[in-house]
Short mmCIF file of N, CA and C in Angstrom, two decimals:
data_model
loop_
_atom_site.label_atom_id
_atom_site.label_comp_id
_atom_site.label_asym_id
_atom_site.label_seq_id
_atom_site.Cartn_x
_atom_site.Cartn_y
_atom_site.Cartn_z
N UNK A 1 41.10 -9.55 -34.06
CA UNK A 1 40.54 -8.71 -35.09
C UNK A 1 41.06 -7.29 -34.87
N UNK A 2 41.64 -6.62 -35.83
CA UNK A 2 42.09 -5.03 -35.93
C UNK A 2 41.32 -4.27 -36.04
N UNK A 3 41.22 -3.05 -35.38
CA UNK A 3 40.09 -2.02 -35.16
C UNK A 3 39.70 -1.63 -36.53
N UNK A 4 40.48 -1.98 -37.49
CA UNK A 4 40.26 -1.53 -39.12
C UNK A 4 38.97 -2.78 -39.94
N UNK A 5 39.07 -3.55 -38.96
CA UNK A 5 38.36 -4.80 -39.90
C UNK A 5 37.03 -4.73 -39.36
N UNK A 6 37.44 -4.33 -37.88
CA UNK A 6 35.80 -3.98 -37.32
C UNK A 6 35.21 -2.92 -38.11
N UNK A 7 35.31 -2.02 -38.17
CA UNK A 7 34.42 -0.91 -38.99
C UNK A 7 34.15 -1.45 -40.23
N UNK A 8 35.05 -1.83 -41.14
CA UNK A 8 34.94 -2.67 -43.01
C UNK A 8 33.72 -3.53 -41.90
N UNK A 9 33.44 -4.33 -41.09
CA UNK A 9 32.55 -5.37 -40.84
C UNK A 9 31.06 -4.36 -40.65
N UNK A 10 31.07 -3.51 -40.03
CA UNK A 10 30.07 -2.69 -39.77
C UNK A 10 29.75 -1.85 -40.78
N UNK A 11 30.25 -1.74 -42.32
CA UNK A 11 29.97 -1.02 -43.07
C UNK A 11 28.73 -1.89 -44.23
N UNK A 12 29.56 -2.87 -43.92
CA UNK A 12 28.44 -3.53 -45.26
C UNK A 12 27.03 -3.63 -44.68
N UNK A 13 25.83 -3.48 -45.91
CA UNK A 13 24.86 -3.19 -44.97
C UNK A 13 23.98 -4.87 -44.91
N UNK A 14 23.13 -4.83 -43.61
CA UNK A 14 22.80 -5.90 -43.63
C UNK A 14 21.36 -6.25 -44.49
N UNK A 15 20.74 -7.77 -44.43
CA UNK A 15 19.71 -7.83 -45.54
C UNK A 15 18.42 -7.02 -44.60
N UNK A 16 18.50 -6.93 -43.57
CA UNK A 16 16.98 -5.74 -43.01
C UNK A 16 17.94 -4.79 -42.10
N UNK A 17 17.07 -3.60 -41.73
CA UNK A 17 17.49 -2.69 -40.96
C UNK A 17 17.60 -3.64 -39.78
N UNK A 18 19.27 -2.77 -38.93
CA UNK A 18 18.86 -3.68 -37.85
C UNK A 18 18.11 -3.12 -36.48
N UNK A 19 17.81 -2.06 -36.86
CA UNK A 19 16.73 -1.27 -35.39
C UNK A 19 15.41 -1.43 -35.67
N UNK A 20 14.60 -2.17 -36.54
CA UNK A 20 13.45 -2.21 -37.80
C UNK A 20 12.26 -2.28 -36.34
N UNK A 21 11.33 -1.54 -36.24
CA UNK A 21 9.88 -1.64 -35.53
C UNK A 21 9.26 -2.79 -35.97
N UNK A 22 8.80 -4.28 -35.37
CA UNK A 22 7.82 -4.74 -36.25
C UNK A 22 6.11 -4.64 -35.65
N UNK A 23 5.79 -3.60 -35.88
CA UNK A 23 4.87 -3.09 -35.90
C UNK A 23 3.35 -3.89 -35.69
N UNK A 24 3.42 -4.85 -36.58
CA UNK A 24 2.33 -5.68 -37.05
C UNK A 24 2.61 -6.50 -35.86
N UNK A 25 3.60 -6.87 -34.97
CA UNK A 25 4.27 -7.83 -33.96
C UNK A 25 3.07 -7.71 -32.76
N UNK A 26 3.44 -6.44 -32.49
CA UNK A 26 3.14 -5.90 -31.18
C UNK A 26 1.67 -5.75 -31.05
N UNK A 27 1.02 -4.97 -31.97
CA UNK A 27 -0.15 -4.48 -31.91
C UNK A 27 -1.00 -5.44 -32.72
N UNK A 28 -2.49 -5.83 -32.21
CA UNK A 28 -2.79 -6.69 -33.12
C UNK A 28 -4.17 -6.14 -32.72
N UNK A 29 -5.09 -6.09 -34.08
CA UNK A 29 -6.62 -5.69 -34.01
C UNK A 29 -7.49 -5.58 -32.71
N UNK A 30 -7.35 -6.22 -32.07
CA UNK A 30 -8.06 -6.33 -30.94
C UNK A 30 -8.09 -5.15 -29.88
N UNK A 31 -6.99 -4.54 -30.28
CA UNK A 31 -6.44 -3.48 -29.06
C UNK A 31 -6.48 -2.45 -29.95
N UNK A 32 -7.55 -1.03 -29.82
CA UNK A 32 -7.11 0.01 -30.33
C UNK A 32 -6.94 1.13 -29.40
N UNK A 33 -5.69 1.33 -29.54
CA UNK A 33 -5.49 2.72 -28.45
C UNK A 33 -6.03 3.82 -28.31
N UNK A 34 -6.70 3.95 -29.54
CA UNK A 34 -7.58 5.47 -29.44
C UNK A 34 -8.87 5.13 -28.51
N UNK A 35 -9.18 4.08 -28.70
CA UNK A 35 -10.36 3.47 -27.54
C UNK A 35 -10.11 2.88 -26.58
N UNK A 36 -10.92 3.71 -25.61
CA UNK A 36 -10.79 2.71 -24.00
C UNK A 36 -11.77 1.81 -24.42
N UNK A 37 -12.05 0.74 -22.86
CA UNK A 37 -12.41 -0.17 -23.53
C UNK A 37 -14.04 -0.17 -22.45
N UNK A 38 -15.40 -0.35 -23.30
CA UNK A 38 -16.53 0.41 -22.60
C UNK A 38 -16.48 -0.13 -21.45
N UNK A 39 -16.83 1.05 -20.33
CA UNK A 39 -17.26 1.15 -18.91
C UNK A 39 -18.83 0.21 -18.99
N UNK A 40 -19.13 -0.94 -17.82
CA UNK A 40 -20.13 -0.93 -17.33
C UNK A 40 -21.29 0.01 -16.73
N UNK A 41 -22.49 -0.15 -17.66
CA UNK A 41 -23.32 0.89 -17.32
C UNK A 41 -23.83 0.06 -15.76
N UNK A 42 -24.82 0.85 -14.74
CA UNK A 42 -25.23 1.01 -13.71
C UNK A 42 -26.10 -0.70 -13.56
N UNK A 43 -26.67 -0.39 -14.62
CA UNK A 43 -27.32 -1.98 -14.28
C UNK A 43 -26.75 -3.08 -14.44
N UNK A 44 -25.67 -2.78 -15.19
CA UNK A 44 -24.66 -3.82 -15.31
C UNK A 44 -24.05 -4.60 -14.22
N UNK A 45 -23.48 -3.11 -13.37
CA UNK A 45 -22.74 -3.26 -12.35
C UNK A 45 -23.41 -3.93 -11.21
N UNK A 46 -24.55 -3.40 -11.23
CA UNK A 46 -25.59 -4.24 -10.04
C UNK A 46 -26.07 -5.42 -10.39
N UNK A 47 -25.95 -5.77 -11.33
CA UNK A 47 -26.31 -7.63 -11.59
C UNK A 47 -24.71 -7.90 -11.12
N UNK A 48 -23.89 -7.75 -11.30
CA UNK A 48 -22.50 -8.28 -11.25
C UNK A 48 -22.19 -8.22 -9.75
N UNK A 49 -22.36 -6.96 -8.93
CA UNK A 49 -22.40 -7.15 -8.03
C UNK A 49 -23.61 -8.27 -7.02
N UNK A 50 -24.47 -8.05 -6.94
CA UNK A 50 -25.71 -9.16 -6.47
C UNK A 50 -25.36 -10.81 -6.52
N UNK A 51 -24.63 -10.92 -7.70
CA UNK A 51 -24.36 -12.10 -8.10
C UNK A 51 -23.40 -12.32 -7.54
N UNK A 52 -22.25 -11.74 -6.74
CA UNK A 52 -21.09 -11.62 -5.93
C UNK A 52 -21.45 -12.10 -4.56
N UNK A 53 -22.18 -10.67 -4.17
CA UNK A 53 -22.90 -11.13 -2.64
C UNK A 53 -23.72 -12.37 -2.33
N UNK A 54 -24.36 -13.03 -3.65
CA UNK A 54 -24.74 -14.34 -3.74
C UNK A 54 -23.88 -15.57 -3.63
N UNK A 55 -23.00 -15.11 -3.87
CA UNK A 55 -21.69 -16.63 -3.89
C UNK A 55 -20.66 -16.49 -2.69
N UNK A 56 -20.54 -15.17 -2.26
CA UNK A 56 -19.95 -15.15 -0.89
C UNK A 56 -20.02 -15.46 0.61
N UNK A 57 -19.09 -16.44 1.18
CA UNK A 57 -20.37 -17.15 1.71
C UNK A 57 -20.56 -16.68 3.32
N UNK A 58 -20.20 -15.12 3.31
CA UNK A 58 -20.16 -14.00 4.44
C UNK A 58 -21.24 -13.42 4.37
N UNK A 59 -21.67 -13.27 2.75
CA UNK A 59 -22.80 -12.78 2.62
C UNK A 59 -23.80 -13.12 1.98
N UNK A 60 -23.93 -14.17 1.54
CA UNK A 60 -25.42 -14.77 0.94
C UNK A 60 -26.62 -14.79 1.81
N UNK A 61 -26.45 -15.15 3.16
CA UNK A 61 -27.80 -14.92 4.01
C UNK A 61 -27.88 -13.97 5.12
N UNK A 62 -27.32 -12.86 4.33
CA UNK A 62 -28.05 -11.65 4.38
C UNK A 62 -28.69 -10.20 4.08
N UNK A 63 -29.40 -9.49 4.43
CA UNK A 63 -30.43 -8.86 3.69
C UNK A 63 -29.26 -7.42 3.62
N UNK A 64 -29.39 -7.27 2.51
CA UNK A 64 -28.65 -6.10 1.63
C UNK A 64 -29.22 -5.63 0.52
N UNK A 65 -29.49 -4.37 0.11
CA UNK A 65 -30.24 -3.92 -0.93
C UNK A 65 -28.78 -2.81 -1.70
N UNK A 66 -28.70 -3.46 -2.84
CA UNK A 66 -27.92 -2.68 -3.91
C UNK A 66 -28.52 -1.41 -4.44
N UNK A 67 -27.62 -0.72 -4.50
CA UNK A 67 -28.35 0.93 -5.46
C UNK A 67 -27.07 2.00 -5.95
N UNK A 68 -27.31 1.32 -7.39
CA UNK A 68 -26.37 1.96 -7.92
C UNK A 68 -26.37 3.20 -8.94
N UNK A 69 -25.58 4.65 -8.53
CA UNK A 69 -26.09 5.35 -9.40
C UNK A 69 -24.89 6.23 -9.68
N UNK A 70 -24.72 6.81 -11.06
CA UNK A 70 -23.36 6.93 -11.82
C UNK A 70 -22.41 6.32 -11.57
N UNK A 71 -22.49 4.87 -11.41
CA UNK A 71 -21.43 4.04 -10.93
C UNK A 71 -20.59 4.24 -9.79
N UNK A 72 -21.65 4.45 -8.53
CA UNK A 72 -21.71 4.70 -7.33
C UNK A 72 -22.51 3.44 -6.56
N UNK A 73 -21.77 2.58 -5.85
CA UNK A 73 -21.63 1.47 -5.09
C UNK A 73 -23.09 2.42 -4.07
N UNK A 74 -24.24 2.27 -3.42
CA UNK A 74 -24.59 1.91 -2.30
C UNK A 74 -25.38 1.11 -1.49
N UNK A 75 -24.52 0.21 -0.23
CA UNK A 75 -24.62 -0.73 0.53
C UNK A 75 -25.99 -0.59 1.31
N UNK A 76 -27.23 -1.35 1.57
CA UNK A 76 -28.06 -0.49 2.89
C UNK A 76 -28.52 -2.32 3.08
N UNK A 77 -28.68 -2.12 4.73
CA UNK A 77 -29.35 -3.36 5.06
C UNK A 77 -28.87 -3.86 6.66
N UNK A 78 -29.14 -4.97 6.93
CA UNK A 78 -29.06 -5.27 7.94
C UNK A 78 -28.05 -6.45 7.52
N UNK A 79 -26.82 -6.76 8.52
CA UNK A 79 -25.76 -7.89 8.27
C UNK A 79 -25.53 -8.06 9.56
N UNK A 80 -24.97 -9.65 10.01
CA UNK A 80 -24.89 -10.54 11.01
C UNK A 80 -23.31 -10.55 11.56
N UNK A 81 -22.71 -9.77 10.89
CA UNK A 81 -20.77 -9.44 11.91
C UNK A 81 -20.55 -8.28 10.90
N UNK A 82 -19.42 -8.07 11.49
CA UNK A 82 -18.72 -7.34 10.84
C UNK A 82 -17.84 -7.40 9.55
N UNK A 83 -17.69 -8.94 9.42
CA UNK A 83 -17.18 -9.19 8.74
C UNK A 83 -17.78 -9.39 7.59
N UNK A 84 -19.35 -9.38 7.47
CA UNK A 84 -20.16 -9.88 6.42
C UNK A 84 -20.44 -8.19 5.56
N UNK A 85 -20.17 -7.08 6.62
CA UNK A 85 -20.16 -5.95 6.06
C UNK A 85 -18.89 -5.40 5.52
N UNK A 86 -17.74 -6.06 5.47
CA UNK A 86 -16.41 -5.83 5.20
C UNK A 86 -16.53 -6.48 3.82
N UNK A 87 -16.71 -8.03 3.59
CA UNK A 87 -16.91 -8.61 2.63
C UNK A 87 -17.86 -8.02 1.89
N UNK A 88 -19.43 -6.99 2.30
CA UNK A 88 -19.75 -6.80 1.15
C UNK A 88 -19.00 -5.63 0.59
N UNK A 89 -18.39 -4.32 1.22
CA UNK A 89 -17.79 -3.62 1.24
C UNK A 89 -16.82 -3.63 -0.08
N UNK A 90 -16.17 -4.70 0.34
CA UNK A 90 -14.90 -5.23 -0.94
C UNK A 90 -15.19 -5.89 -2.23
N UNK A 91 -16.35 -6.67 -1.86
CA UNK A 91 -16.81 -7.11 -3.24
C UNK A 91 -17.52 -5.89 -4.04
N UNK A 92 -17.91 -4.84 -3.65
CA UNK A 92 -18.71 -3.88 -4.06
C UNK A 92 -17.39 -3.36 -4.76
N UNK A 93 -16.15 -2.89 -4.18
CA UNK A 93 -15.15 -2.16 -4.70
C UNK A 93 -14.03 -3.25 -5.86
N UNK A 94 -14.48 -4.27 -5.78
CA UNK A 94 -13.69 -5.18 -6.23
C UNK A 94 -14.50 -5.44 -7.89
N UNK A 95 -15.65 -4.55 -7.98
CA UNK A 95 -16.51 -5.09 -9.19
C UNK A 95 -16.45 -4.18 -10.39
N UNK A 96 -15.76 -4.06 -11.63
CA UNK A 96 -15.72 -3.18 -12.53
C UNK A 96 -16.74 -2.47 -12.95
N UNK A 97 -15.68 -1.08 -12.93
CA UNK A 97 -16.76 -0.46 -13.37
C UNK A 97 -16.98 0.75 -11.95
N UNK A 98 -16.80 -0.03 -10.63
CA UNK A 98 -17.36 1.24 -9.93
C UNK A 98 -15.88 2.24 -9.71
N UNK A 99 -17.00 3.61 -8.87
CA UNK A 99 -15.68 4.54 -8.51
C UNK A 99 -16.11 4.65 -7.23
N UNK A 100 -17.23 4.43 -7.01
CA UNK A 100 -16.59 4.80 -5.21
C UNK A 100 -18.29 3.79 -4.26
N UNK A 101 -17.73 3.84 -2.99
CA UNK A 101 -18.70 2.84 -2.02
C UNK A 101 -19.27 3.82 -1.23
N UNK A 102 -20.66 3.25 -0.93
CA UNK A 102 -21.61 3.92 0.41
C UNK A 102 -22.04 2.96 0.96
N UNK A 103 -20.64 2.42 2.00
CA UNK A 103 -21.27 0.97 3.20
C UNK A 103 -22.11 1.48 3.69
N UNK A 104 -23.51 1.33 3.76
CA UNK A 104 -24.17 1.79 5.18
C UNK A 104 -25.16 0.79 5.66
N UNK A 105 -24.15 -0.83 5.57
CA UNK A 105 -25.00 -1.80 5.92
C UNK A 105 -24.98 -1.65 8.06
N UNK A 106 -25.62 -1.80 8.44
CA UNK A 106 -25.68 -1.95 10.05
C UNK A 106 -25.77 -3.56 10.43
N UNK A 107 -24.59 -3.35 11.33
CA UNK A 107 -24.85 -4.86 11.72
C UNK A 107 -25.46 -5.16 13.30
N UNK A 108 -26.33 -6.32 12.59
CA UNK A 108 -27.52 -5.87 13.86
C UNK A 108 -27.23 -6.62 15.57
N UNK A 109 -27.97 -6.29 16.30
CA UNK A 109 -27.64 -5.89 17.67
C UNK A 109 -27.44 -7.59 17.43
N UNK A 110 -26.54 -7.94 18.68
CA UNK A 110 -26.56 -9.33 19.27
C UNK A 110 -25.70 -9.92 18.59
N UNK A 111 -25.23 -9.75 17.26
CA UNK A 111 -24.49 -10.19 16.17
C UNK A 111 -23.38 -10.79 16.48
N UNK A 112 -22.57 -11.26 16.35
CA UNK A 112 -20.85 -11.49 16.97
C UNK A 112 -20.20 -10.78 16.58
N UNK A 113 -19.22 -10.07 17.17
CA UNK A 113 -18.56 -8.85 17.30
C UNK A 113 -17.43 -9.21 15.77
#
């Protein structure tokens, strides 16, 4: 093909633009960008969390009291390793909605390290 036939090929125009946005493609009702999408209020977050520490099985039998305020995680209670205070730790930070944790579960004397 001659550099002359390429351009005559690129002149005629085609039946749609060919850079065309399809608009309607991408974006679909469900998603509006001007809106985030609502934050869990406080009591929310503490049923969601509770129900966490209930199914985990580091921490279901033991005593932990939730208290959540401006979507502020805090931990208080007595737990059986360290690890049962790590796990609640993470599930607390792992639950939408929060911004920050107050572990202050103690794990009690005799416990396994």
């Amino acid at each position: 093909m001659k550099p002359s036939e390429i351009v005559e090929a690129t002149m005629y125009p085609a039946p749609f633009p060919p850079w065309s946005y399809p608009v309607e493609r991408y974006y679909y009702g469900w998603w509006d960008p001007q809106q985030p999408p609502p934050e869990p209020n406080d009591r929310e977050i503490k049923s969601q969390l509770v129900d966490r520490l209930r199914d985990n099985p580091h921490t279901k039998d033991a005593d932990i009291r939730v208290d959540v305020k401006q979507r502020v995680v805090i931990l208080g209670g007595d737990v059986g390793s360290w690890l049962a205070k790590r796990a609640a730790g993470d599930d607390a930070w792992d639950t939408p909605g929060v911004v920050d944790v107050s572990n202050q579960l103690v794990i009690r004397q005799g416990a396994m390290p």
